[in-house]
Each structure stands twice: as structure tokens, then as C-alpha cells.
mmCIF file of C-alpha atoms in Angstrom:
data_model
loop_
_atom_site.group_PDB
_atom_site.id
_atom_site.type_symbol
_atom_site.label_atom_id
_atom_site.label_comp_id
_atom_site.label_asym_id
_atom_site.label_seq_id
_atom_site.Cartn_x
_atom_site.Cartn_y
_atom_site.Cartn_z
ATOM 1 C CA MET A 1 24.398 0.298 -2.690
ATOM 2 C CA ALA A 2 22.554 -1.784 -0.308
ATOM 3 C CA LYS A 3 20.222 -4.304 -1.753
ATOM 4 C CA MET A 4 16.860 -5.034 -0.201
ATOM 5 C CA VAL A 5 15.070 -8.594 -0.380
ATOM 6 C CA HIS A 6 11.532 -9.358 0.312
ATOM 7 C CA TRP A 7 10.712 -10.133 3.917
ATOM 8 C CA ALA A 8 8.679 -13.304 2.998
ATOM 9 C CA GLY A 9 11.378 -15.067 1.016
ATOM 10 C CA ILE A 10 13.941 -14.624 4.126
ATOM 11 C CA PHE A 11 11.226 -15.422 6.778
ATOM 12 C CA TYR A 12 9.846 -18.480 5.539
ATOM 13 C CA ALA A 13 12.915 -19.955 3.914
ATOM 14 C CA VAL A 14 15.058 -19.143 7.034
ATOM 15 C CA LYS A 15 12.624 -20.691 9.213
ATOM 16 C CA ALA A 16 12.349 -23.946 7.247
ATOM 17 C CA ASN A 17 16.421 -24.039 6.224
ATOM 18 C CA PRO A 18 18.596 -21.843 8.188
ATOM 19 C CA ALA A 19 21.620 -23.205 6.329
ATOM 20 C CA PRO A 20 24.388 -20.905 5.128
ATOM 21 C CA GLN A 21 23.648 -21.608 1.646
ATOM 22 C CA VAL A 22 20.197 -20.165 1.977
ATOM 23 C CA ILE A 23 21.357 -17.048 3.457
ATOM 24 C CA GLU A 24 23.821 -16.510 0.717
ATOM 25 C CA ARG A 25 21.180 -17.180 -1.899
ATOM 26 C CA LEU A 26 18.491 -14.794 -0.105
ATOM 27 C CA VAL A 27 20.622 -11.985 1.861
ATOM 28 C CA ALA A 28 22.414 -8.906 0.288
ATOM 29 C CA SER A 29 22.850 -6.750 3.129
ATOM 30 C CA GLY A 30 19.821 -6.853 5.353
ATOM 31 C CA ALA A 31 16.513 -8.812 6.338
ATOM 32 C CA ALA A 32 13.029 -7.508 5.906
ATOM 33 C CA PHE A 33 9.678 -8.525 7.070
ATOM 34 C CA ASP A 34 6.217 -7.904 7.525
ATOM 35 C CA ALA A 35 5.681 -5.131 10.418
ATOM 36 C CA ALA A 36 2.394 -6.943 11.493
ATOM 37 C CA ARG A 37 4.921 -9.994 12.597
ATOM 38 C CA TRP A 38 7.681 -7.946 13.625
ATOM 39 C CA CYS A 39 7.826 -9.337 17.229
ATOM 40 C CA GLU A 40 8.747 -12.976 16.074
ATOM 41 C CA ALA A 41 10.314 -11.912 13.039
ATOM 42 C CA VAL A 42 12.962 -9.706 15.262
ATOM 43 C CA ALA A 43 13.847 -12.438 17.034
ATOM 44 C CA LEU A 44 14.235 -14.581 14.004
ATOM 45 C CA CYS A 45 16.487 -11.998 12.412
ATOM 46 C CA GLY A 46 18.620 -11.915 15.407
ATOM 47 C CA GLU A 47 19.361 -15.651 14.903
ATOM 48 C CA LEU A 48 19.748 -15.029 11.144
ATOM 49 C CA PHE A 49 22.343 -12.316 11.850
ATOM 50 C CA VAL A 50 24.307 -14.723 13.691
ATOM 51 C CA ARG A 51 24.314 -17.399 11.188
ATOM 52 C CA ALA A 52 25.296 -15.038 8.496
ATOM 53 C CA ALA A 53 28.117 -13.959 10.532
ATOM 54 C CA ASP A 54 29.096 -17.701 11.200
ATOM 55 C CA ALA A 55 29.230 -17.827 7.229
ATOM 56 C CA GLY A 56 31.189 -14.990 6.914
ATOM 57 C CA ILE A 57 28.326 -12.707 5.536
ATOM 58 C CA SER A 58 28.380 -9.231 7.145
ATOM 59 C CA LEU A 59 24.570 -7.936 7.405
ATOM 60 C CA GLU A 60 24.157 -4.238 8.533
ATOM 61 C CA ILE A 61 20.471 -3.296 7.971
ATOM 62 C CA LEU A 62 17.180 -4.421 9.632
ATOM 63 C CA THR A 63 14.121 -2.956 8.070
ATOM 64 C CA LEU A 64 10.997 -3.208 10.078
ATOM 65 C CA GLY A 65 8.739 -2.150 7.031
ATOM 66 C CA GLY A 66 5.468 -0.411 7.641
ATOM 67 C CA GLY A 67 1.928 -1.043 8.658
ATOM 68 C CA PHE A 68 1.967 0.246 12.272
ATOM 69 C CA PRO A 69 -1.135 0.477 13.809
ATOM 70 C CA VAL A 70 -3.225 3.745 13.907
ATOM 71 C CA SER A 71 -4.947 4.545 17.090
ATOM 72 C CA CYS A 72 -8.559 6.012 16.400
ATOM 73 C CA GLY A 73 -9.174 6.953 20.100
ATOM 74 C CA ASP A 74 -11.127 3.698 21.064
ATOM 75 C CA GLY A 75 -8.291 1.890 22.658
ATOM 76 C CA ALA A 76 -8.148 -0.737 20.162
ATOM 77 C CA VAL A 77 -4.561 -0.503 19.362
ATOM 78 C CA PRO A 78 -1.812 0.907 21.700
ATOM 79 C CA GLU A 79 -0.387 4.328 21.041
ATOM 80 C CA PRO A 80 2.425 4.803 18.734
ATOM 81 C CA GLY A 81 4.967 5.279 21.545
ATOM 82 C CA ARG A 82 4.354 2.162 23.055
ATOM 83 C CA VAL A 83 4.522 0.349 19.994
ATOM 84 C CA PHE A 84 8.014 1.915 19.254
ATOM 85 C CA GLU A 85 9.174 1.110 22.774
ATOM 86 C CA VAL A 86 8.242 -2.520 22.394
ATOM 87 C CA ILE A 87 10.090 -2.656 19.083
ATOM 88 C CA ASP A 88 13.196 -1.272 20.826
ATOM 89 C CA GLN A 89 13.256 -3.619 23.658
ATOM 90 C CA THR A 90 12.558 -6.641 21.286
ATOM 91 C CA ILE A 91 15.529 -5.542 18.997
ATOM 92 C CA ASP A 92 17.787 -5.198 22.506
ATOM 93 C CA ALA A 93 17.038 -8.623 23.201
ATOM 94 C CA ALA A 94 17.525 -9.982 19.688
ATOM 95 C CA PHE A 95 20.914 -8.285 19.131
ATOM 96 C CA PRO A 96 22.672 -8.071 22.634
ATOM 97 C CA GLY A 97 25.889 -6.937 20.863
ATOM 98 C CA ALA A 98 26.124 -4.365 18.222
ATOM 99 C CA ARG A 99 22.650 -3.336 16.743
ATOM 100 C CA PRO A 100 22.093 -3.235 13.296
ATOM 101 C CA ARG A 101 21.178 -0.060 11.290
ATOM 102 C CA VAL A 102 17.397 -0.148 11.762
ATOM 103 C CA ILE A 103 15.041 1.162 9.045
ATOM 104 C CA LEU A 104 11.268 1.972 9.562
ATOM 105 C CA GLU A 105 8.708 2.963 7.322
ATOM 106 C CA PRO A 106 5.878 4.556 9.680
ATOM 107 C CA GLY A 107 3.796 5.935 6.919
ATOM 108 C CA SER A 108 0.055 6.690 8.082
ATOM 109 C CA VAL A 109 0.903 6.316 11.872
ATOM 110 C CA ILE A 110 2.645 9.756 11.690
ATOM 111 C CA VAL A 111 -0.223 11.750 9.960
ATOM 112 C CA ALA A 112 -3.471 9.708 10.201
ATOM 113 C CA ASN A 113 -4.740 11.303 13.305
ATOM 114 C CA SER A 114 -3.910 14.852 12.549
ATOM 115 C CA GLY A 115 -6.565 15.156 9.555
ATOM 116 C CA ILE A 116 -10.418 15.001 9.506
ATOM 117 C CA ILE A 117 -12.812 15.135 6.463
ATOM 118 C CA ARG A 118 -15.854 17.359 7.131
ATOM 119 C CA SER A 119 -18.769 15.992 5.013
ATOM 120 C CA GLU A 120 -22.229 17.220 4.478
ATOM 121 C CA VAL A 121 -25.236 15.005 4.670
ATOM 122 C CA ILE A 122 -27.064 15.078 1.201
ATOM 123 C CA LEU A 123 -29.824 12.457 2.158
ATOM 124 C CA VAL A 124 -31.168 10.202 4.799
ATOM 125 C CA ALA A 125 -33.338 7.574 3.551
ATOM 126 C CA ASP A 126 -34.987 4.341 4.631
ATOM 127 C CA ARG A 127 -34.715 1.623 2.434
ATOM 128 C CA ALA A 128 -37.024 -1.551 3.201
ATOM 129 C CA TYR A 129 -35.823 -4.898 1.892
ATOM 130 C CA ASP A 130 -35.944 -7.831 4.104
ATOM 131 C CA THR A 131 -35.385 -5.682 6.946
ATOM 132 C CA THR A 132 -35.405 -1.695 7.210
ATOM 133 C CA GLU A 133 -32.050 0.138 6.698
ATOM 134 C CA ARG A 134 -31.447 3.564 7.360
ATOM 135 C CA TRP A 135 -29.038 4.870 4.642
ATOM 136 C CA VAL A 136 -27.045 8.242 5.179
ATOM 137 C CA TYR A 137 -25.438 9.749 1.943
ATOM 138 C CA LEU A 138 -22.475 11.846 2.190
ATOM 139 C CA ASP A 139 -20.997 14.667 -0.199
ATOM 140 C CA VAL A 140 -17.820 12.458 0.207
ATOM 141 C CA GLY A 141 -17.633 8.650 -0.355
ATOM 142 C CA ARG A 142 -14.978 6.136 -1.583
ATOM 143 C CA TYR A 143 -14.073 8.015 -4.766
ATOM 144 C CA GLY A 144 -13.832 11.294 -2.788
ATOM 145 C CA GLY A 145 -10.956 10.134 -0.736
ATOM 146 C CA PRO A 146 -11.744 7.466 2.050
ATOM 147 C CA ALA A 147 -10.901 4.903 -0.662
ATOM 148 C CA GLU A 148 -9.291 2.633 2.270
ATOM 149 C CA SER A 149 -12.967 2.010 3.324
ATOM 150 C CA GLU A 150 -12.675 -0.857 0.504
ATOM 151 C CA GLY A 151 -14.072 -3.977 1.974
ATOM 152 C CA GLU A 152 -14.605 -2.076 5.191
ATOM 153 C CA ALA A 153 -11.181 -2.739 6.178
ATOM 154 C CA ILE A 154 -10.350 0.683 7.794
ATOM 155 C CA ARG A 155 -13.339 1.855 9.507
ATOM 156 C CA TYR A 156 -13.127 5.650 10.221
ATOM 157 C CA ARG A 157 -14.669 7.115 13.321
ATOM 158 C CA MET A 158 -17.822 9.470 12.451
ATOM 159 C CA ASP A 159 -18.858 12.285 14.286
ATOM 160 C CA ALA A 160 -22.219 14.261 13.763
ATOM 161 C CA VAL A 161 -21.540 18.242 14.558
ATOM 162 C CA GLY A 162 -24.098 19.662 16.348
ATOM 163 C CA CYS A 163 -26.737 16.794 16.264
ATOM 164 C CA ASP A 164 -26.777 14.901 19.451
ATOM 165 C CA GLY A 165 -29.756 12.423 20.737
ATOM 166 C CA PRO A 166 -30.073 8.792 20.568
ATOM 167 C CA ARG A 167 -27.969 6.895 17.726
ATOM 168 C CA GLY A 168 -28.874 4.079 15.363
ATOM 169 C CA PRO A 169 -27.123 2.054 12.906
ATOM 170 C CA VAL A 170 -26.761 3.170 9.424
ATOM 171 C CA VAL A 171 -25.430 2.193 5.991
ATOM 172 C CA VAL A 172 -23.147 5.058 4.847
ATOM 173 C CA GLY A 173 -23.112 5.822 1.079
ATOM 174 C CA GLY A 174 -21.333 8.430 -0.963
ATOM 175 C CA PRO A 175 -22.710 10.811 -3.685
ATOM 176 C CA THR A 176 -21.872 9.459 -6.977
ATOM 177 C CA CYS A 177 -24.804 7.069 -7.695
ATOM 178 C CA ASP A 178 -22.230 4.367 -8.581
ATOM 179 C CA SER A 179 -23.348 1.073 -6.841
ATOM 180 C CA HIS A 180 -19.809 0.529 -5.416
ATOM 181 C CA ASP A 181 -19.798 4.058 -3.687
ATOM 182 C CA VAL A 182 -20.618 2.640 -0.293
ATOM 183 C CA MET A 183 -18.235 2.967 2.502
ATOM 184 C CA TYR A 184 -20.024 1.227 5.313
ATOM 185 C CA GLU A 185 -22.808 -1.457 4.860
ATOM 186 C CA ASN A 186 -21.668 -4.242 7.363
ATOM 187 C CA ALA A 187 -19.615 -2.230 9.895
ATOM 188 C CA MET A 188 -22.728 -1.167 11.899
ATOM 189 C CA CYS A 189 -21.953 2.296 12.122
ATOM 190 C CA THR A 190 -24.284 4.388 14.084
ATOM 191 C CA LEU A 191 -25.308 7.893 13.868
ATOM 192 C CA PRO A 192 -27.791 10.224 15.540
ATOM 193 C CA LEU A 193 -31.392 9.169 14.648
ATOM 194 C CA ALA A 194 -32.137 12.899 14.212
ATOM 195 C CA LEU A 195 -29.720 13.416 11.623
ATOM 196 C CA THR A 196 -30.981 15.016 8.579
ATOM 197 C CA ALA A 197 -29.786 16.548 5.181
ATOM 198 C CA GLY A 198 -27.679 19.443 5.462
ATOM 199 C CA ASP A 199 -26.006 18.249 8.738
ATOM 200 C CA ILE A 200 -22.336 17.999 9.203
ATOM 201 C CA VAL A 201 -20.443 14.690 9.615
ATOM 202 C CA THR A 202 -16.734 14.391 10.299
ATOM 203 C CA LEU A 203 -14.785 11.447 9.427
ATOM 204 C CA CYS A 204 -11.773 11.506 12.070
ATOM 205 C CA ASP A 205 -8.439 10.034 11.869
ATOM 206 C CA THR A 206 -8.364 10.839 8.096
ATOM 207 C CA GLY A 207 -5.002 12.297 7.702
ATOM 208 C CA ALA A 208 -3.237 9.862 5.834
ATOM 209 C CA TYR A 209 -4.187 8.229 2.099
ATOM 210 C CA THR A 210 -7.329 10.323 1.941
ATOM 211 C CA SER A 211 -6.560 13.473 -0.389
ATOM 212 C CA THR A 212 -4.125 11.396 -2.318
ATOM 213 C CA TYR A 213 -6.918 8.802 -3.295
ATOM 214 C CA ALA A 214 -9.377 11.325 -4.205
ATOM 215 C CA SER A 215 -10.641 10.828 -7.674
ATOM 216 C CA VAL A 216 -10.734 13.875 -10.203
ATOM 217 C CA GLU A 217 -14.088 14.774 -11.428
ATOM 218 C CA PHE A 218 -15.385 11.186 -10.868
ATOM 219 C CA ASN A 219 -19.254 11.502 -12.043
ATOM 220 C CA GLY A 220 -18.540 15.395 -12.100
ATOM 221 C CA PHE A 221 -17.171 15.452 -8.207
ATOM 222 C CA ALA A 222 -14.363 17.721 -7.617
ATOM 223 C CA PRO A 223 -11.603 16.009 -5.210
ATOM 224 C CA LEU A 224 -11.391 16.936 -1.831
ATOM 225 C CA GLU A 225 -10.221 20.621 -0.916
ATOM 226 C CA GLU A 226 -7.236 20.616 1.466
ATOM 227 C CA HIS A 227 -6.951 23.111 4.315
ATOM 228 C CA TYR A 228 -3.832 23.290 6.726
ATOM 229 C CA ILE A 229 -3.909 24.733 10.171
#
């Protein structure tokens, strides 16, 4: 069975010392690395495969890992087809002879755009401290599925259904009354100024890692219902 090794050990050790002894210690049958740095790393792994062959080590597998960017329709990241096209071109350039067996772990890029979370506004409140902030509380929060809003790392696009007009910045909170159940406080999300309790807000591009993240009855709230079309 082929063994896999952590990308960081290969990437940095080979970059610092590409001697065959290092390759023998670190490599079983492949080279793995962080997908976010695949462009540089594919070229480096091409060199690694050559050095390994010169040392009598036959490498067969190149794993690109995961973490491929998901487009949320705002043009901030390229579409998946373009990402994989560039990867393919980079592999061709790095391995002009026989290509290794390539393994991808695309994960969320496959399904993220295929799902939405339909939520209801339960309260809109102006909270005045140093400045006036408009808080919108939804019936789904960090504990109800969008756990990857932790640290506001993933900023889901939100659409208000049937509520138009001017928009303004909001802080987005969940329903549980837990102090950590705040999805977006610094992201400067905007929602219609006319938004009120009972309106529907859709969280877009939530097809990955949401229902599986939903807590079970945290503070009495049921996990997400799932519907497939």
C-alpha cells in the first residue's frame, strides 16, 4: 500500500536540502503539499521526482490535496474549470515525460454552489454603544450550520427574499442567545434597510460543510432540515 507523507515536510526539507538522503527519509511513494501553494509546489515536485529517480527511488503519486477556491458569484476567485485547467498545464510543464498518478481532494468546490440555507429574520434591533449598529438576528446561526463563519473566514453571500430598496451595514447574529453566536460583525454585510422580523434571508453557496456541522438541539434548537431537488 502506498504511504502518504505530509506536504510541509517535503516542501520545506527539499527546498532547504534536496540531497537524496533527505528524499529517502521523507518520501514513500509520493509527494503531497498545500493546495494553496500548488503552483510553486508542482514545479518543485517535478524536480523532486527527477532527483528521486537519480537516487534510484521511483515515485508514482502526486497528491494535490484540497482547499480549492469556491466562487460565490462575485468574481473574487476563478471558476473551478479554470483552476483545474491551470493545474493541468502546470503538471504538463513540470513532468514533460511520463505524468505521475495525480490525486485531488476537491471537497467543497464540488457542492458548495449547489446549496442554500433559507433562514427567517427573528429580530432587527439597533444597538447603540459608541455608534449605532443594526443587528439582524436569523433563526440559523453559527451553531445551526454555518460554523465556517468562525472568525468570519467564510463570508456567505446573503440575499433578502422579496425585500428590496436601499441597503445598509448589519451585524448578523444567530438565535441561541450564546455570546459566540455571531456570524458577521466586522465583515460589513449589507441587507435592506426595510428588513423586518418574518422576512426571509437566503445564505448562498452553503452546499458544503453546513448540515454536517449543525449542532443537535444546542439551546433547544433543532439541526437544519435538508431538502433535495
